[in-house]
mmCIF file of C-alpha atoms in Angstrom:
data_model
loop_
_atom_site.group_PDB
_atom_site.id
_atom_site.type_symbol
_atom_site.label_atom_id
_atom_site.label_comp_id
_atom_site.label_asym_id
_atom_site.label_seq_id
_atom_site.Cartn_x
_atom_site.Cartn_y
_atom_site.Cartn_z
ATOM 1 C CA MET A 27 17.675 -8.610 -17.320
ATOM 2 C CA VAL A 28 15.741 -6.047 -19.321
ATOM 3 C CA ASP A 29 17.338 -4.670 -22.508
ATOM 4 C CA THR A 30 17.814 -1.032 -21.513
ATOM 5 C CA LYS A 31 18.945 0.241 -24.928
ATOM 6 C CA SER A 32 16.685 0.772 -27.901
ATOM 7 C CA LYS A 33 17.835 0.040 -31.459
ATOM 8 C CA GLU A 34 18.719 3.696 -31.825
ATOM 9 C CA GLY A 35 20.884 3.555 -28.702
ATOM 10 C CA ILE A 36 18.524 5.739 -26.681
ATOM 11 C CA SER A 37 18.371 5.060 -22.960
ATOM 12 C CA PHE A 38 15.409 2.953 -21.892
ATOM 13 C CA GLN A 39 14.762 5.480 -19.138
ATOM 14 C CA ASP A 40 14.210 8.152 -21.782
ATOM 15 C CA SER A 41 11.186 6.204 -23.033
ATOM 16 C CA LEU A 42 9.425 6.713 -19.691
ATOM 17 C CA THR A 43 7.467 9.842 -18.987
ATOM 18 C CA SER A 44 8.011 11.873 -15.850
ATOM 19 C CA GLY A 45 5.733 10.829 -13.006
ATOM 20 C CA GLU A 46 5.135 7.207 -14.031
ATOM 21 C CA PRO A 47 4.898 4.716 -11.138
ATOM 22 C CA LEU A 48 8.149 2.957 -10.266
ATOM 23 C CA THR A 49 6.457 -0.422 -9.891
ATOM 24 C CA HIS A 50 4.295 -2.364 -12.357
ATOM 25 C CA PHE A 51 2.569 -5.692 -11.636
ATOM 26 C CA PHE A 52 1.974 -8.442 -14.241
ATOM 27 C CA TYR A 53 -0.297 -11.431 -13.605
ATOM 28 C CA GLU A 54 -0.423 -13.554 -16.746
ATOM 29 C CA TRP A 55 3.207 -14.527 -17.330
ATOM 30 C CA GLN A 56 2.204 -18.049 -18.357
ATOM 31 C CA GLY A 57 -0.994 -17.192 -20.185
ATOM 32 C CA GLU A 58 -4.532 -16.240 -19.229
ATOM 33 C CA ARG A 59 -5.656 -16.931 -15.676
ATOM 34 C CA ALA A 60 -7.965 -15.635 -12.980
ATOM 35 C CA VAL A 61 -6.494 -13.255 -10.438
ATOM 36 C CA GLU A 62 -7.666 -13.219 -6.842
ATOM 37 C CA PRO A 63 -9.126 -9.862 -5.782
ATOM 38 C CA LEU A 64 -7.088 -9.849 -2.571
ATOM 39 C CA LEU A 65 -3.862 -9.916 -4.611
ATOM 40 C CA LEU A 66 -5.020 -6.888 -6.590
ATOM 41 C CA ILE A 67 -5.874 -5.126 -3.342
ATOM 42 C CA GLU A 68 -2.478 -5.756 -1.756
ATOM 43 C CA ASN A 69 -0.675 -4.655 -4.915
ATOM 44 C CA GLY A 70 -2.823 -1.527 -5.002
ATOM 45 C CA VAL A 71 -1.890 -0.804 -1.387
ATOM 46 C CA THR A 72 1.771 -1.087 -2.364
ATOM 47 C CA LEU A 73 1.300 1.338 -5.258
ATOM 48 C CA TRP A 74 -0.555 3.763 -2.995
ATOM 49 C CA HIS A 75 2.316 3.818 -0.508
ATOM 50 C CA GLU A 76 4.934 4.019 -3.238
ATOM 51 C CA HIS A 77 3.294 7.210 -4.435
ATOM 52 C CA ILE A 78 3.313 8.614 -0.891
ATOM 53 C CA TYR A 79 6.989 7.784 -0.424
ATOM 54 C CA THR A 80 8.042 9.416 -3.702
ATOM 55 C CA ASP A 81 5.976 12.616 -3.448
ATOM 56 C CA GLU A 82 8.630 15.284 -2.890
ATOM 57 C CA ALA A 83 6.217 18.122 -2.339
ATOM 58 C CA TYR A 84 3.625 17.041 0.213
ATOM 59 C CA ASP A 85 3.355 14.374 2.916
ATOM 60 C CA ASN A 86 -0.009 12.655 2.445
ATOM 61 C CA SER A 87 0.804 9.583 4.543
ATOM 62 C CA TYR A 88 -1.822 10.609 7.111
ATOM 63 C CA LEU A 89 -4.568 9.832 4.580
ATOM 64 C CA TRP A 90 -4.113 6.078 5.018
ATOM 65 C CA ASP A 91 -4.911 6.123 8.715
ATOM 66 C CA LEU A 92 -7.668 8.676 8.176
ATOM 67 C CA ALA A 93 -9.205 6.254 5.667
ATOM 68 C CA LYS A 94 -8.861 3.453 8.220
ATOM 69 C CA GLU A 95 -10.827 5.492 10.771
ATOM 70 C CA ILE A 96 -13.536 6.169 8.185
ATOM 71 C CA VAL A 97 -13.804 2.493 7.191
ATOM 72 C CA GLU A 98 -14.054 1.395 10.822
ATOM 73 C CA ASP A 99 -16.862 3.857 11.534
ATOM 74 C CA HIS A 100 -19.688 2.997 9.137
ATOM 75 C CA GLY A 101 -22.669 5.222 9.710
ATOM 76 C CA ASP A 102 -26.136 5.753 8.311
ATOM 77 C CA THR A 103 -26.302 7.406 4.913
ATOM 78 C CA PRO A 104 -29.168 9.402 3.345
ATOM 79 C CA MET A 105 -28.498 7.910 -0.088
ATOM 80 C CA TYR A 106 -26.166 5.528 -1.912
ATOM 81 C CA SER A 107 -24.338 2.724 -0.154
ATOM 82 C CA TRP A 108 -21.968 3.660 2.652
ATOM 83 C CA ALA A 109 -18.885 3.511 0.397
ATOM 84 C CA GLU A 110 -20.447 5.562 -2.376
ATOM 85 C CA TRP A 111 -21.838 8.092 0.067
ATOM 86 C CA VAL A 112 -18.327 8.692 1.408
ATOM 87 C CA ARG A 113 -16.995 9.002 -2.165
ATOM 88 C CA TYR A 114 -19.826 11.409 -3.012
ATOM 89 C CA GLN A 115 -18.961 13.667 -0.074
ATOM 90 C CA ILE A 116 -15.247 13.733 -0.933
ATOM 91 C CA THR A 117 -15.907 14.265 -4.642
ATOM 92 C CA THR A 118 -18.218 17.215 -4.043
ATOM 93 C CA GLY A 119 -15.946 18.786 -1.447
ATOM 94 C CA ALA A 120 -18.388 18.261 1.418
ATOM 95 C CA PHE A 121 -15.652 16.382 3.294
ATOM 96 C CA ILE A 122 -12.094 17.739 3.501
ATOM 97 C CA PRO A 123 -9.409 16.366 5.849
ATOM 98 C CA ALA A 124 -8.823 18.575 8.879
ATOM 99 C CA GLN A 125 -5.095 18.633 8.039
ATOM 100 C CA TRP A 126 -5.824 20.646 4.890
ATOM 101 C CA ASP A 127 -6.028 24.237 6.104
ATOM 102 C CA SER A 128 -5.781 25.886 2.710
ATOM 103 C CA ARG A 129 -8.645 27.892 1.280
ATOM 104 C CA LYS A 130 -7.915 26.319 -2.078
ATOM 105 C CA ALA A 131 -9.782 23.254 -3.316
ATOM 106 C CA TYR A 132 -8.470 20.011 -1.847
ATOM 107 C CA PRO A 133 -6.256 18.417 -4.551
ATOM 108 C CA TYR A 134 -5.818 14.905 -3.098
ATOM 109 C CA LYS A 135 -9.370 13.573 -3.276
ATOM 110 C CA GLY A 136 -8.240 10.624 -5.384
ATOM 111 C CA LEU A 137 -5.675 9.492 -2.821
ATOM 112 C CA LEU A 138 -8.194 9.571 0.011
ATOM 113 C CA ILE A 139 -10.916 7.784 -1.971
ATOM 114 C CA SER A 140 -8.513 5.075 -3.141
ATOM 115 C CA ALA A 141 -7.247 4.524 0.427
ATOM 116 C CA ILE A 142 -10.839 4.097 1.642
ATOM 117 C CA TYR A 143 -11.822 1.815 -1.223
ATOM 118 C CA PHE A 144 -8.746 -0.438 -0.945
ATOM 119 C CA GLN A 145 -9.363 -0.904 2.770
ATOM 120 C CA GLU A 146 -13.102 -1.439 2.383
ATOM 121 C CA ALA A 147 -12.492 -3.966 -0.410
ATOM 122 C CA ARG A 148 -10.055 -5.851 1.814
ATOM 123 C CA ARG A 149 -12.613 -5.871 4.635
ATOM 124 C CA LEU A 150 -15.230 -7.350 2.295
ATOM 125 C CA CYS A 151 -12.820 -10.087 1.158
ATOM 126 C CA ALA A 152 -12.087 -10.954 4.783
ATOM 127 C CA GLN A 153 -15.852 -11.300 5.330
ATOM 128 C CA GLY A 154 -16.150 -13.679 2.361
ATOM 129 C CA ASN A 155 -17.791 -11.158 0.042
ATOM 130 C CA PRO A 156 -15.271 -10.743 -2.827
ATOM 131 C CA GLU A 157 -18.014 -10.283 -5.451
ATOM 132 C CA ARG A 158 -18.918 -6.872 -4.101
ATOM 133 C CA ALA A 159 -15.246 -5.963 -3.663
ATOM 134 C CA TRP A 160 -14.541 -5.986 -7.409
ATOM 135 C CA HIS A 161 -16.019 -2.599 -8.296
ATOM 136 C CA LEU A 162 -14.398 -1.065 -5.208
ATOM 137 C CA ILE A 163 -11.007 -2.347 -6.399
ATOM 138 C CA ALA A 164 -11.579 -0.910 -9.872
ATOM 139 C CA LEU A 165 -12.547 2.500 -8.458
ATOM 140 C CA ALA A 166 -9.638 2.430 -6.006
ATOM 141 C CA TYR A 167 -7.148 1.995 -8.864
ATOM 142 C CA TYR A 168 -8.966 4.628 -10.913
ATOM 143 C CA HIS A 169 -8.830 7.250 -8.173
ATOM 144 C CA LEU A 170 -5.214 6.387 -7.325
ATOM 145 C CA GLY A 171 -4.374 7.035 -10.970
ATOM 146 C CA LEU A 172 -5.897 10.500 -10.738
ATOM 147 C CA ASN A 173 -3.215 11.489 -8.232
ATOM 148 C CA THR A 174 -0.139 9.595 -9.431
ATOM 149 C CA GLY A 175 1.139 12.004 -12.090
ATOM 150 C CA LEU A 176 3.522 14.780 -11.127
ATOM 151 C CA SER A 177 1.344 17.600 -9.900
ATOM 152 C CA THR A 178 2.021 21.290 -10.380
ATOM 153 C CA ARG A 179 2.983 21.401 -6.708
ATOM 154 C CA GLN A 180 5.560 18.629 -7.192
ATOM 155 C CA ASN A 181 7.023 20.174 -10.328
ATOM 156 C CA THR A 182 7.254 23.555 -8.626
ATOM 157 C CA SER A 183 8.952 22.010 -5.611
ATOM 158 C CA ARG A 184 11.448 20.134 -7.757
ATOM 159 C CA ALA A 185 12.242 23.240 -9.806
ATOM 160 C CA ALA A 186 12.792 25.236 -6.613
ATOM 161 C CA LYS A 187 15.232 22.627 -5.313
ATOM 162 C CA VAL A 188 17.216 22.646 -8.532
ATOM 163 C CA MET A 189 17.304 26.451 -8.576
ATOM 164 C CA HIS A 190 18.394 26.623 -4.937
ATOM 165 C CA ALA A 191 21.143 24.032 -5.507
ATOM 166 C CA ALA A 192 22.547 26.019 -8.433
ATOM 167 C CA ARG A 193 22.318 29.293 -6.521
ATOM 168 C CA THR A 194 24.171 27.980 -3.457
ATOM 169 C CA GLU A 195 26.767 25.730 -5.117
ATOM 170 C CA LYS A 196 29.767 27.989 -4.466
ATOM 171 C CA VAL A 197 28.586 28.981 -0.991
ATOM 172 C CA ARG A 198 28.284 25.293 -0.083
ATOM 173 C CA ALA A 199 31.873 24.739 -1.213
ATOM 174 C CA LEU A 200 32.961 27.601 1.066
ATOM 175 C CA VAL A 201 30.991 26.129 3.974
ATOM 176 C CA LEU A 202 32.589 22.690 3.545
ATOM 177 C CA GLY A 203 36.055 24.239 3.406
ATOM 178 C CA ALA A 204 35.393 26.284 6.526
ATOM 179 C CA LEU A 205 33.973 23.252 8.339
ATOM 180 C CA ASP A 206 37.126 21.302 7.589
ATOM 181 C CA LYS A 207 39.255 24.043 9.178
ATOM 182 C CA VAL A 208 36.959 24.339 12.195
ATOM 183 C CA ARG A 209 37.160 20.602 12.704
ATOM 184 C CA ARG A 210 40.982 20.587 12.493
ATOM 185 C CA ASP A 211 41.206 23.487 14.935
ATOM 186 C CA GLY A 212 39.043 21.586 17.417
ATOM 187 C CA SER A 213 37.646 24.763 18.939
ATOM 188 C CA ALA A 214 33.949 24.111 18.234
ATOM 189 C CA ARG A 215 32.216 22.093 20.952
ATOM 190 C CA SER A 216 28.718 22.110 19.468
ATOM 191 C CA MET A 217 26.928 22.411 16.138
ATOM 192 C CA GLU A 218 25.811 25.944 16.982
ATOM 193 C CA SER A 219 29.406 26.923 17.686
ATOM 194 C CA ALA A 220 30.531 25.318 14.431
ATOM 195 C CA LYS A 221 27.937 27.302 12.462
ATOM 196 C CA ASP A 222 29.065 30.546 14.087
ATOM 197 C CA GLN A 223 32.727 29.804 13.377
ATOM 198 C CA VAL A 224 32.010 28.936 9.744
ATOM 199 C CA VAL A 225 30.387 32.317 9.204
ATOM 200 C CA GLU A 226 33.146 34.104 11.117
ATOM 201 C CA LEU A 227 35.803 32.479 8.910
ATOM 202 C CA MET A 228 33.897 33.593 5.835
ATOM 203 C CA ARG A 229 33.770 37.137 7.189
ATOM 204 C CA GLU A 230 37.540 37.051 7.733
ATOM 205 C CA LYS A 231 38.109 35.839 4.173
ATOM 206 C CA HIS A 232 35.662 38.324 2.687
ATOM 207 C CA ASP A 233 38.205 39.995 0.392
ATOM 208 C CA GLN A 234 39.259 36.656 -1.129
ATOM 209 C CA ILE A 235 35.763 35.284 -1.594
ATOM 210 C CA LYS A 236 33.732 38.443 -2.155
ATOM 211 C CA HIS A 237 33.211 37.594 -5.837
ATOM 212 C CA TRP A 238 31.441 34.355 -4.904
ATOM 213 C CA LEU A 239 29.476 36.043 -2.139
ATOM 214 C CA ASN A 240 28.392 38.883 -4.412
ATOM 215 C CA GLU A 241 27.303 36.376 -7.049
ATOM 216 C CA PHE A 242 25.221 34.486 -4.474
ATOM 217 C CA ASP A 243 23.793 37.715 -3.074
ATOM 218 C CA THR A 244 22.754 38.856 -6.543
ATOM 219 C CA LEU A 245 20.936 35.585 -7.224
ATOM 220 C CA VAL A 246 18.868 35.779 -4.032
ATOM 221 C CA PRO A 247 15.520 37.483 -4.756
ATOM 222 C CA GLU A 248 14.989 40.725 -2.860
ATOM 223 C CA LYS A 249 11.776 39.498 -1.254
ATOM 224 C CA THR A 250 13.548 36.516 0.341
ATOM 225 C CA LYS A 251 16.443 38.428 1.879
ATOM 226 C CA GLY A 252 14.599 39.189 5.077
ATOM 227 C CA ARG A 253 15.091 42.105 7.434
ATOM 228 C CA THR A 254 16.781 42.424 10.797
ATOM 229 C CA VAL A 255 15.127 45.745 11.533
ATOM 230 C CA ALA A 256 12.433 47.698 9.767
ATOM 231 C CA LYS A 257 14.688 49.369 7.201
ATOM 232 C CA GLN A 258 17.762 47.136 7.126
ATOM 233 C CA LYS A 259 17.990 43.888 5.175
ATOM 234 C CA ASN A 260 19.946 40.914 6.483
ATOM 235 C CA ASP A 261 23.478 40.934 5.115
ATOM 236 C CA VAL A 262 24.802 37.963 3.157
ATOM 237 C CA PHE A 263 26.515 36.436 6.207
ATOM 238 C CA VAL A 264 23.309 36.488 8.262
ATOM 239 C CA ARG A 265 21.489 34.759 5.421
ATOM 240 C CA ILE A 266 24.180 32.089 5.180
ATOM 241 C CA ARG A 267 24.062 31.573 8.969
ATOM 242 C CA ASN A 268 20.284 31.136 8.765
ATOM 243 C CA MET A 269 20.653 28.585 5.953
ATOM 244 C CA LEU A 270 23.102 26.540 8.025
ATOM 245 C CA ASP A 271 20.310 25.759 10.493
ATOM 246 C CA ASN A 272 18.579 23.789 7.742
ATOM 247 C CA TRP A 273 21.662 22.471 5.944
ATOM 248 C CA SER A 274 23.046 20.927 9.142
ATOM 249 C CA LEU A 275 19.983 18.742 9.759
ATOM 250 C CA PRO A 276 20.041 15.009 8.898
ATOM 251 C CA SER A 277 16.916 15.724 6.831
ATOM 252 C CA GLY A 278 18.479 18.790 5.188
ATOM 253 C CA PRO A 279 18.850 19.198 1.438
ATOM 254 C CA TYR A 280 22.604 18.538 1.278
ATOM 255 C CA PRO A 281 23.785 15.257 2.884
ATOM 256 C CA ASP A 282 27.494 16.121 2.539
ATOM 257 C CA ILE A 283 27.063 19.265 4.634
ATOM 258 C CA ALA A 284 24.837 17.486 7.180
ATOM 259 C CA GLU A 285 27.489 14.774 7.539
ATOM 260 C CA ALA A 286 30.245 17.361 8.014
ATOM 261 C CA PHE A 287 28.217 19.071 10.736
ATOM 262 C CA SER A 288 27.431 15.769 12.484
ATOM 263 C CA HIS A 289 31.027 15.692 13.766
ATOM 264 C CA PHE A 290 30.187 18.552 16.099
ATOM 265 C CA SER A 291 27.078 16.878 17.531
ATOM 266 C CA LYS A 292 28.732 14.758 20.200
ATOM 267 C CA ARG A 293 25.412 13.408 21.440
ATOM 268 C CA LYS A 294 23.939 13.289 17.943
ATOM 269 C CA ARG A 295 21.265 15.744 19.021
ATOM 270 C CA THR A 296 19.113 17.856 16.772
ATOM 271 C CA PRO A 297 19.226 21.578 17.614
ATOM 272 C CA PRO A 298 16.251 22.416 19.857
ATOM 273 C CA HIS A 299 14.707 24.734 17.270
ATOM 274 C CA ALA A 300 14.835 22.142 14.497
ATOM 275 C CA GLU A 301 12.122 19.693 13.634
ATOM 276 C CA ALA A 302 12.889 16.018 14.157
ATOM 277 C CA PHE A 303 13.164 13.912 11.027
ATOM 278 C CA ASN A 304 10.220 11.557 10.693
ATOM 279 C CA PRO A 305 10.153 9.253 7.651
ATOM 280 C CA ARG A 306 6.760 8.910 6.037
ATOM 281 C CA ALA A 307 4.924 5.866 7.284
ATOM 282 C CA THR A 308 1.418 4.559 7.946
ATOM 283 C CA SER A 309 -0.050 1.881 10.183
ATOM 284 C CA GLU A 310 0.145 -0.446 7.164
ATOM 285 C CA ASN A 311 3.954 -0.577 7.507
ATOM 286 C CA VAL A 312 4.539 -1.109 3.785
ATOM 287 C CA PRO A 313 8.339 -1.457 3.400
ATOM 288 C CA ILE A 314 10.358 1.025 1.378
ATOM 289 C CA ASP A 315 12.585 -0.498 -1.287
ATOM 290 C CA GLU A 316 15.681 1.685 -1.037
ATOM 291 C CA SER A 317 17.673 -0.079 -3.751
ATOM 292 C CA ASP A 318 18.692 1.927 -6.808
ATOM 293 C CA PHE A 319 16.092 1.492 -9.549
ATOM 294 C CA TYR A 320 13.806 3.621 -11.646
ATOM 295 C CA LEU A 321 11.579 0.776 -12.858
ATOM 296 C CA ARG A 322 10.418 -2.392 -11.089
ATOM 297 C CA LEU A 323 8.466 -5.146 -12.853
ATOM 298 C CA ILE A 324 6.829 -7.737 -10.573
ATOM 299 C CA ASN A 325 5.491 -10.906 -12.233
ATOM 300 C CA PHE A 326 3.177 -13.421 -10.533
ATOM 301 C CA TRP A 327 3.230 -17.046 -11.708
ATOM 302 C CA ASP A 328 0.500 -19.673 -11.368
ATOM 303 C CA ASP A 329 2.556 -21.702 -8.872
ATOM 304 C CA GLY A 330 3.015 -18.733 -6.532
ATOM 305 C CA THR A 331 6.472 -17.772 -7.764
ATOM 306 C CA VAL A 332 7.131 -14.031 -7.858
ATOM 307 C CA LEU A 333 9.741 -12.766 -10.308
ATOM 308 C CA THR A 334 10.957 -9.207 -9.766
ATOM 309 C CA VAL A 335 13.031 -7.329 -12.337
ATOM 310 C CA LYS A 336 14.565 -3.975 -11.427
ATOM 311 C CA VAL A 337 16.147 -1.563 -13.879
ATOM 312 C CA SER A 338 18.731 0.730 -12.298
ATOM 313 C CA ARG A 339 20.577 3.711 -13.644
ATOM 314 C CA ASN A 340 23.842 1.784 -13.459
ATOM 315 C CA GLU A 341 22.455 -0.981 -15.669
ATOM 316 C CA ASP A 342 21.048 1.584 -18.071
ATOM 317 C CA ALA A 343 24.489 3.150 -18.391
#
């Protein structure tokens, strides 16, 4: 067990900076030793996927299989080796994934390069050429590191979630209360009907809850209030009804509300207008460790033993 309190009594978690990887690998527990390149590759693949799984702002999982296609299709190059020619094109912006439709510069070059280099290094090891794989491994880790810190996009996304949660706290309490009544009444036969009845109950109780509704309405920026017709903005109840479409999804931002709505989905169907929830995954099928930890230390011993230490928030408390 790791000592999670410093001498000053400060939480061990407070000593970590935001955006650090969750997992760290150690190879010389029992002193100096050589480390096989294939082990470094597989650990790098794990770190790559861990970053993909924990990125709250953008789903880059497709880059792994894109890199696989690139590695499997070696072509002639006008200069450099094949691997360095691909890195040159990505670095200079000559190659951008088709999935990136923004006019802005592509910000995930490091993730794509590292995915290509890890897979190419593994291919070389399988062919019995580990000597040439070493510099590819080093560059793969380097480029992965370029994309592992919290980006501006991630920080912006996280801040927006926190702001939205604070803005809707009282409205969510009203929704849960209304859902409980709708469920006890037994009159809603579908999720869509439940959403409509929740809003109708709130309309009926407008005089009692208008303070909360006015507070929510004031916090919503004017530009996000939408319009039903050219000169008429959506009223607060229409906005709440629109939000319920997202809140009721299994992948929605508030699990307690999604669970409350699930009672009305007799066939456990997703509304036809909603996107299905697809967890991030690649053809590599790297497992997701869903246990509660904010730091994982994995130690490799000479005899093949692997010692894993996880530090959770409960232990830190």
